Amino acid sequence: MEKEEFMAQFGEGYGYPNAPKNIDEIRATEFKRLQGLVYLDHAGATLYSESQIEAVGKDLTSNVFGNPHSLSDCSITTSDFITAARQQVLDYFNASPKDYTCIFTSGATAALKLVGEGFPWSRESCYMYTMENHNSALGIREYALEKGATALAIDIEEVEYPSIQSKTHEPRFQFFKHSLQRRAEAKSSSSDLNGRTYNLFAFPSECNFSGRRFHLDLVNIIKDDPVKSLGGLLHGRGSWMVLIDAAKGCATEPLDLARYPADFVVFSFYKIFGYPTGLGALIVRNEAAKFLRKTYFSGGTVSASIADIDYIKRRDSIEQLLEDGTVSFLSIASIRHGFKIINTLTPYAIDRHTRSLATYVRNAMIDLRHENGRSVCRLYGRDLTKVSLHDVGPTITFNLKRADGSWFGYREVEKIASLSGIQLRTGCFCNPGACAKYLGLSHSDLLSNIEAGHVCWDDYDILNGKPTGAVRISFGYMSTFEDAEKFLRFIVSYFVMKPKFLEDRYLLKTKEFPFVEIGGRYLQTNVHLKSITIYPIKSCAGFSMSCWPLSSTGLLYDREWLLKGSNGEILTQKKVPEMCCIETFVDLGQRKLHVESPRCNEKLQISLNENAEYGLNEEMDVYGQRCSSSNYRHCLRKGGREDLCRDLQCQLNFVNEAQLLLISEDSVSDLNDRLKRTDSRGVTTEFYEPAPIDTMRFRPNLVISGAKSYAEDNWASVQIGEAHFVSLGGCNRCQMINLHTKNGVIQKSKEPLATLASYRRTQGKILFGILLRYENGNVENGKGDYEYEAQENRWLQVGQEVIARPLEAKHDS
């Protein structure tokens, strides 16, 4: 029903009806690897087809390619392939070889760097760029400022749009400038040898953050009469050149350089057809190339050089002058197979196809409402009520809000999407200007976030109540309606509070299991300790005992050591999943640590006596890796930040958040019931595991039995025997619980984290189990530090009664 409605509205532009294969046939034959996966990061990298790679392989196995810097037959064959590839690139951008040259680079970034390095900057020059620009384009600013030029960021708004009846098809623009930048200490460069000053204006054909498409008439406006259009904005006298970053836009709308004669255009091939990576191009107008100043010379760029005197003769052709060394000729030879697919479908049809999907999803997201009527999605970019759909690419960038108006963190969205088989992108996408603009982040906000420790790719997705980035989905030529539909159902299933909209098409089905409220009120007796597990070396296998002593750091010797790689990097299961196969055991009687790995014949026995060969303050070698003692008592978190640790009031070994982790056997049983039947949305779990999840999958220290499922959520403190523990709250689970060993091989699935995410998620965390701090013996010494006082009966024993004090009694005397 939904697809019928979609086809009624978008059928003319969707699915390549006039191509040899329609979209369903393309997906079935060319992208079989996408079965069960929704890939929505085509703005980051689109995907290669199977026939494309098969053709590349056939080329490589049936031709002999020699180095093009030679005159052998094989080298001439390679040169012919490269020449043909250059022409294919120019054809794609409708650029005549009389006017333009294709320079191969390692990617769009390298092409931008080439322009920045060679541009004839002077103190009178200006580098002007739009706020919505990739970091790789912003980086050119460093060359300009270093040579004494000014730099200026601007915003551009279109205030009038062309119509079919209009005599002129040029839109009108408004330009808004930001503060002028100049470095007082910069080295001043003189103008061109002819006394002329050159300026550069850079903008993307499509913003990789918002999907906004910039009107290419900007090229003619800047080049023809910048004074008339920009007026007081201009801070550079002389000639203006235009650079277009087409890395994002050219995949669905290649530039027409015959109509919009930009001086420089950069892009990467993997953004268009997936393969090869590490290859891009600079399309340079031949007249503009004359002004690029090349300092370095290399093989291929000179006709002659003399080693012991200052003499070189540079080559005359533009491509030979600007391409350092041997180009990636095997990759260049492969691009014809990518262009064959694009040309068969046609860029026009690809644009219509991807825009139909983006428009459908965008409209559905705008309509999403919580039960209280509040919007779910905050979309970023242009107001579609004021612009044509053609002015927006197949990209949707957004954040999600809860029913109370607070934000879902974009990292939470990304994690849940990954568990749901949906690949998308989060953050600022290396576009800080667009990110700040659309998120409403001021300079003080940005600096405050940086001071708080926020950097690219971290987990600081909400700071001071504001998102620090966003979620982005983008469609490619092989995207389908089913991809769009699964994404929408994902949003509704996990982020909409009791939706009642869109004719119930995305309503959650009735849940077979009741939602378990985290923090619900429980009080229960007859609970006992089921097992005790100690993990001497962080991320390695632990061992279970019927009784074990406690220490100031929790269980004695738990996470007392960790492994470091040969380069000093701390090793964990996240980096080396096989660490879980390294078995450990501590013999208290002999005071020895036993370490054994199935991949090594040698079994290690390490003395725990302080006067042994390996003292507790030293490092020892364990299977070629360094093993460090935990006398530093640090809580181990990403980046070594101790302030991120949950427990800052006691001594800690190499733990992530707290001294101990407690898991309820009854809560695990409830989880297994959900896994065996259906997930919380009432649909069959896709990644069903026949074998039940064992409590040890969660790497607990303590396992209890006899409690109601999730009763531990409400415990303020726990007494086991004579030992007292304080609950620090739920344990935030990650992908590591999805790893399991089968027949000695580490395997990864989506479960149990995917099911836990459907009913155990709160404030961006997926909670299961509780963290504990051992209270006995930790005494404040009056200096803000905690010291340990020896206590008798410091042993835990399996079978001991577990007495919990609920949260409502936490402050009782």
PDB file of N, CA, C and O in Angstrom, residues 180-217:
ATOM      1  N   LEU A 180      36.532  39.681   8.965  1.00  0.00           N
ATOM      2  CA  LEU A 180      37.685  39.573   8.081  1.00  0.00           C
ATOM      3  C   LEU A 180      38.865  38.999   8.858  1.00  0.00           C
ATOM      4  O   LEU A 180      39.111  39.361  10.014  1.00  0.00           O
ATOM      5  N   GLN A 181      39.611  38.105   8.222  1.00  0.00           N
ATOM      6  CA  GLN A 181      40.744  37.454   8.881  1.00  0.00           C
ATOM      7  C   GLN A 181      42.042  37.838   8.198  1.00  0.00           C
ATOM      8  O   GLN A 181      42.139  37.838   6.975  1.00  0.00           O
ATOM      9  N   ARG A 182      43.031  38.195   8.998  1.00  0.00           N
ATOM     10  CA  ARG A 182      44.378  38.465   8.480  1.00  0.00           C
ATOM     11  C   ARG A 182      45.384  38.227   9.597  1.00  0.00           C
ATOM     12  O   ARG A 182      45.112  38.512  10.768  1.00  0.00           O
ATOM     13  N   ARG A 183      46.545  37.720   9.265  1.00  0.00           N
ATOM     14  CA  ARG A 183      47.590  37.478  10.241  1.00  0.00           C
ATOM     15  C   ARG A 183      48.643  38.560  10.128  1.00  0.00           C
ATOM     16  O   ARG A 183      49.268  38.730   9.078  1.00  0.00           O
ATOM     17  N   ALA A 184      48.834  39.266  11.230  1.00  0.00           N
ATOM     18  CA  ALA A 184      49.779  40.385  11.222  1.00  0.00           C
ATOM     19  C   ALA A 184      51.207  39.911  10.992  1.00  0.00           C
ATOM     20  O   ALA A 184      52.017  40.601  10.372  1.00  0.00           O
ATOM     21  N   GLU A 185      51.521  38.696  11.486  1.00  0.00           N
ATOM     22  CA  GLU A 185      52.897  38.213  11.387  1.00  0.00           C
ATOM     23  C   GLU A 185      53.167  37.460  10.096  1.00  0.00           C
ATOM     24  O   GLU A 185      54.262  36.940   9.897  1.00  0.00           O
ATOM     25  N   ALA A 186      52.164  37.395   9.223  1.00  0.00           N
ATOM     26  CA  ALA A 186      52.323  36.616   7.994  1.00  0.00           C
ATOM     27  C   ALA A 186      53.372  37.227   7.080  1.00  0.00           C
ATOM     28  O   ALA A 186      53.586  38.440   7.060  1.00  0.00           O
ATOM     29  N   LYS A 187      54.016  36.361   6.304  1.00  0.00           N
ATOM     30  CA  LYS A 187      54.988  36.817   5.321  1.00  0.00           C
ATOM     31  C   LYS A 187      54.253  37.426   4.130  1.00  0.00           C
ATOM     32  O   LYS A 187      53.420  36.782   3.516  1.00  0.00           O
ATOM     33  N   SER A 188      54.575  38.655   3.842  1.00  0.00           N
ATOM     34  CA  SER A 188      53.892  39.339   2.748  1.00  0.00           C
ATOM     35  C   SER A 188      54.508  38.952   1.422  1.00  0.00           C
ATOM     36  O   SER A 188      55.729  38.931   1.268  1.00  0.00           O
ATOM     37  N   SER A 189      53.649  38.618   0.452  1.00  0.00           N
ATOM     38  CA  SER A 189      54.107  38.284  -0.897  1.00  0.00           C
ATOM     39  C   SER A 189      53.690  39.377  -1.854  1.00  0.00           C
ATOM     40  O   SER A 189      52.643  40.003  -1.696  1.00  0.00           O
ATOM     41  N   SER A 190      54.490  39.584  -2.868  1.00  0.00           N
ATOM     42  CA  SER A 190      54.172  40.606  -3.855  1.00  0.00           C
ATOM     43  C   SER A 190      53.128  40.087  -4.823  1.00  0.00           C
ATOM     44  O   SER A 190      52.824  38.898  -4.874  1.00  0.00           O
ATOM     45  N   SER A 191      52.587  40.980  -5.611  1.00  0.00           N
ATOM     46  CA  SER A 191      51.605  40.595  -6.611  1.00  0.00           C
ATOM     47  C   SER A 191      52.268  39.818  -7.729  1.00  0.00           C
ATOM     48  O   SER A 191      53.472  39.559  -7.717  1.00  0.00           O
ATOM     49  N   ASP A 192      51.494  39.430  -8.711  1.00  0.00           N
ATOM     50  CA  ASP A 192      51.988  38.687  -9.862  1.00  0.00           C
ATOM     51  C   ASP A 192      53.060  39.481 -10.588  1.00  0.00           C
ATOM     52  O   ASP A 192      53.179  40.701 -10.448  1.00  0.00           O
ATOM     53  N   LEU A 193      53.858  38.773 -11.380  1.00  0.00           N
ATOM     54  CA  LEU A 193      54.916  39.436 -12.134  1.00  0.00           C
ATOM     55  C   LEU A 193      54.365  40.535 -13.028  1.00  0.00           C
ATOM     56  O   LEU A 193      55.054  41.515 -13.335  1.00  0.00           O
ATOM     57  N   ASN A 194      53.128  40.375 -13.449  1.00  0.00           N
ATOM     58  CA  ASN A 194      52.501  41.399 -14.285  1.00  0.00           C
ATOM     59  C   ASN A 194      51.876  42.510 -13.458  1.00  0.00           C
ATOM     60  O   ASN A 194      51.224  43.401 -14.001  1.00  0.00           O
ATOM     61  N   GLY A 195      52.068  42.439 -12.135  1.00  0.00           N
ATOM     62  CA  GLY A 195      51.514  43.460 -11.263  1.00  0.00           C
ATOM     63  C   GLY A 195      50.051  43.261 -10.933  1.00  0.00           C
ATOM     64  O   GLY A 195      49.418  44.137 -10.353  1.00  0.00           O
ATOM     65  N   ARG A 196      49.498  42.114 -11.271  1.00  0.00           N
ATOM     66  CA  ARG A 196      48.092  41.859 -11.030  1.00  0.00           C
ATOM     67  C   ARG A 196      47.904  41.099  -9.719  1.00  0.00           C
ATOM     68  O   ARG A 196      48.782  40.367  -9.261  1.00  0.00           O
ATOM     69  N   THR A 197      46.732  41.280  -9.113  1.00  0.00           N
ATOM     70  CA  THR A 197      46.367  40.583  -7.888  1.00  0.00           C
ATOM     71  C   THR A 197      45.275  39.567  -8.207  1.00  0.00           C
ATOM     72  O   THR A 197      44.350  39.854  -8.966  1.00  0.00           O
ATOM     73  N   TYR A 198      45.392  38.392  -7.613  1.00  0.00           N
ATOM     74  CA  TYR A 198      44.424  37.333  -7.859  1.00  0.00           C
ATOM     75  C   TYR A 198      43.749  36.925  -6.548  1.00  0.00           C
ATOM     76  O   TYR A 198      44.402  36.809  -5.507  1.00  0.00           O
ATOM     77  N   ASN A 199      42.452  36.737  -6.644  1.00  0.00           N
ATOM     78  CA  ASN A 199      41.640  36.351  -5.496  1.00  0.00           C
ATOM     79  C   ASN A 199      40.922  35.036  -5.819  1.00  0.00           C
ATOM     80  O   ASN A 199      40.731  34.695  -6.990  1.00  0.00           O
ATOM     81  N   LEU A 200      40.500  34.348  -4.779  1.00  0.00           N
ATOM     82  CA  LEU A 200      39.863  33.050  -4.978  1.00  0.00           C
ATOM     83  C   LEU A 200      38.567  32.973  -4.174  1.00  0.00           C
ATOM     84  O   LEU A 200      38.531  33.330  -2.986  1.00  0.00           O
ATOM     85  N   PHE A 201      37.510  32.515  -4.830  1.00  0.00           N
ATOM     86  CA  PHE A 201      36.225  32.295  -4.174  1.00  0.00           C
ATOM     87  C   PHE A 201      35.900  30.809  -4.268  1.00  0.00           C
ATOM     88  O   PHE A 201      35.957  30.209  -5.355  1.00  0.00           O
ATOM     89  N   ALA A 202      35.579  30.181  -3.128  1.00  0.00           N
ATOM     90  CA  ALA A 202      35.321  28.745  -3.089  1.00  0.00           C
ATOM     91  C   ALA A 202      33.938  28.455  -2.525  1.00  0.00           C
ATOM     92  O   ALA A 202      33.529  29.046  -1.519  1.00  0.00           O
ATOM     93  N   PHE A 203      33.233  27.547  -3.176  1.00  0.00           N
ATOM     94  CA  PHE A 203      31.944  27.097  -2.653  1.00  0.00           C
ATOM     95  C   PHE A 203      31.688  25.675  -3.132  1.00  0.00           C
ATOM     96  O   PHE A 203      32.248  25.238  -4.144  1.00  0.00           O
ATOM     97  N   PRO A 204      30.857  24.909  -2.409  1.00  0.00           N
ATOM     98  CA  PRO A 204      30.534  23.556  -2.842  1.00  0.00           C
ATOM     99  C   PRO A 204      29.350  23.566  -3.795  1.00  0.00           C
ATOM    100  O   PRO A 204      28.447  24.385  -3.662  1.00  0.00           O
ATOM    101  N   SER A 205      29.347  22.662  -4.748  1.00  0.00           N
ATOM    102  CA  SER A 205      28.149  22.561  -5.586  1.00  0.00           C
ATOM    103  C   SER A 205      26.980  22.046  -4.763  1.00  0.00           C
ATOM    104  O   SER A 205      25.825  22.403  -5.011  1.00  0.00           O
ATOM    105  N   GLU A 206      27.289  21.227  -3.759  1.00  0.00           N
ATOM    106  CA  GLU A 206      26.268  20.761  -2.818  1.00  0.00           C
ATOM    107  C   GLU A 206      26.904  20.623  -1.450  1.00  0.00           C
ATOM    108  O   GLU A 206      27.968  20.011  -1.304  1.00  0.00           O
ATOM    109  N   CYS A 207      26.262  21.190  -0.441  1.00  0.00           N
ATOM    110  CA  CYS A 207      26.782  21.130   0.924  1.00  0.00           C
ATOM    111  C   CYS A 207      26.678  19.705   1.451  1.00  0.00           C
ATOM    112  O   CYS A 207      25.601  19.098   1.418  1.00  0.00           O
ATOM    113  N   ASN A 208      27.778  19.169   1.949  1.00  0.00           N
ATOM    114  CA  ASN A 208      27.749  17.795   2.440  1.00  0.00           C
ATOM    115  C   ASN A 208      27.081  17.682   3.799  1.00  0.00           C
ATOM    116  O   ASN A 208      26.833  16.575   4.284  1.00  0.00           O
ATOM    117  N   PHE A 209      26.778  18.805   4.447  1.00  0.00           N
ATOM    118  CA  PHE A 209      26.050  18.781   5.714  1.00  0.00           C
ATOM    119  C   PHE A 209      24.545  18.843   5.470  1.00  0.00           C
ATOM    120  O   PHE A 209      23.793  17.981   5.912  1.00  0.00           O
ATOM    121  N   SER A 210      24.093  19.852   4.771  1.00  0.00           N
ATOM    122  CA  SER A 210      22.661  20.115   4.641  1.00  0.00           C
ATOM    123  C   SER A 210      22.043  19.588   3.354  1.00  0.00           C
ATOM    124  O   SER A 210      20.824  19.484   3.247  1.00  0.00           O
ATOM    125  N   GLY A 211      22.881  19.282   2.360  1.00  0.00           N
ATOM    126  CA  GLY A 211      22.348  18.893   1.061  1.00  0.00           C
ATOM    127  C   GLY A 211      21.962  20.077   0.193  1.00  0.00           C
ATOM    128  O   GLY A 211      21.472  19.889  -0.926  1.00  0.00           O
ATOM    129  N   ARG A 212      22.204  21.288   0.678  1.00  0.00           N
ATOM    130  CA  ARG A 212      21.871  22.482  -0.114  1.00  0.00           C
ATOM    131  C   ARG A 212      22.710  22.523  -1.380  1.00  0.00           C
ATOM    132  O   ARG A 212      23.920  22.363  -1.346  1.00  0.00           O
ATOM    133  N   ARG A 213      22.051  22.774  -2.497  1.00  0.00           N
ATOM    134  CA  ARG A 213      22.752  22.956  -3.755  1.00  0.00           C
ATOM    135  C   ARG A 213      22.910  24.454  -4.035  1.00  0.00           C
ATOM    136  O   ARG A 213      21.921  25.177  -4.053  1.00  0.00           O
ATOM    137  N   PHE A 214      24.135  24.873  -4.223  1.00  0.00           N
ATOM    138  CA  PHE A 214      24.411  26.269  -4.519  1.00  0.00           C
ATOM    139  C   PHE A 214      24.228  26.514  -6.019  1.00  0.00           C
ATOM    140  O   PHE A 214      24.641  25.697  -6.841  1.00  0.00           O
ATOM    141  N   HIS A 215      23.605  27.625  -6.330  1.00  0.00           N
ATOM    142  CA  HIS A 215      23.340  27.930  -7.733  1.00  0.00           C
ATOM    143  C   HIS A 215      24.654  28.239  -8.442  1.00  0.00           C
ATOM    144  O   HIS A 215      25.465  29.053  -7.994  1.00  0.00           O
ATOM    145  N   LEU A 216      24.869  27.586  -9.556  1.00  0.00           N
ATOM    146  CA  LEU A 216      26.136  27.719 -10.267  1.00  0.00           C
ATOM    147  C   LEU A 216      26.285  29.052 -10.976  1.00  0.00           C
ATOM    148  O   LEU A 216      27.373  29.368 -11.478  1.00  0.00           O
ATOM    149  N   ASP A 217      25.218  29.859 -11.026  1.00  0.00           N
ATOM    150  CA  ASP A 217      25.361  31.214 -11.551  1.00  0.00           C
ATOM    151  C   ASP A 217      26.342  32.035 -10.725  1.00  0.00           C
ATOM    152  O   ASP A 217      26.827  33.081 -11.177  1.00  0.00           O
TER     153      ASP A 217
END
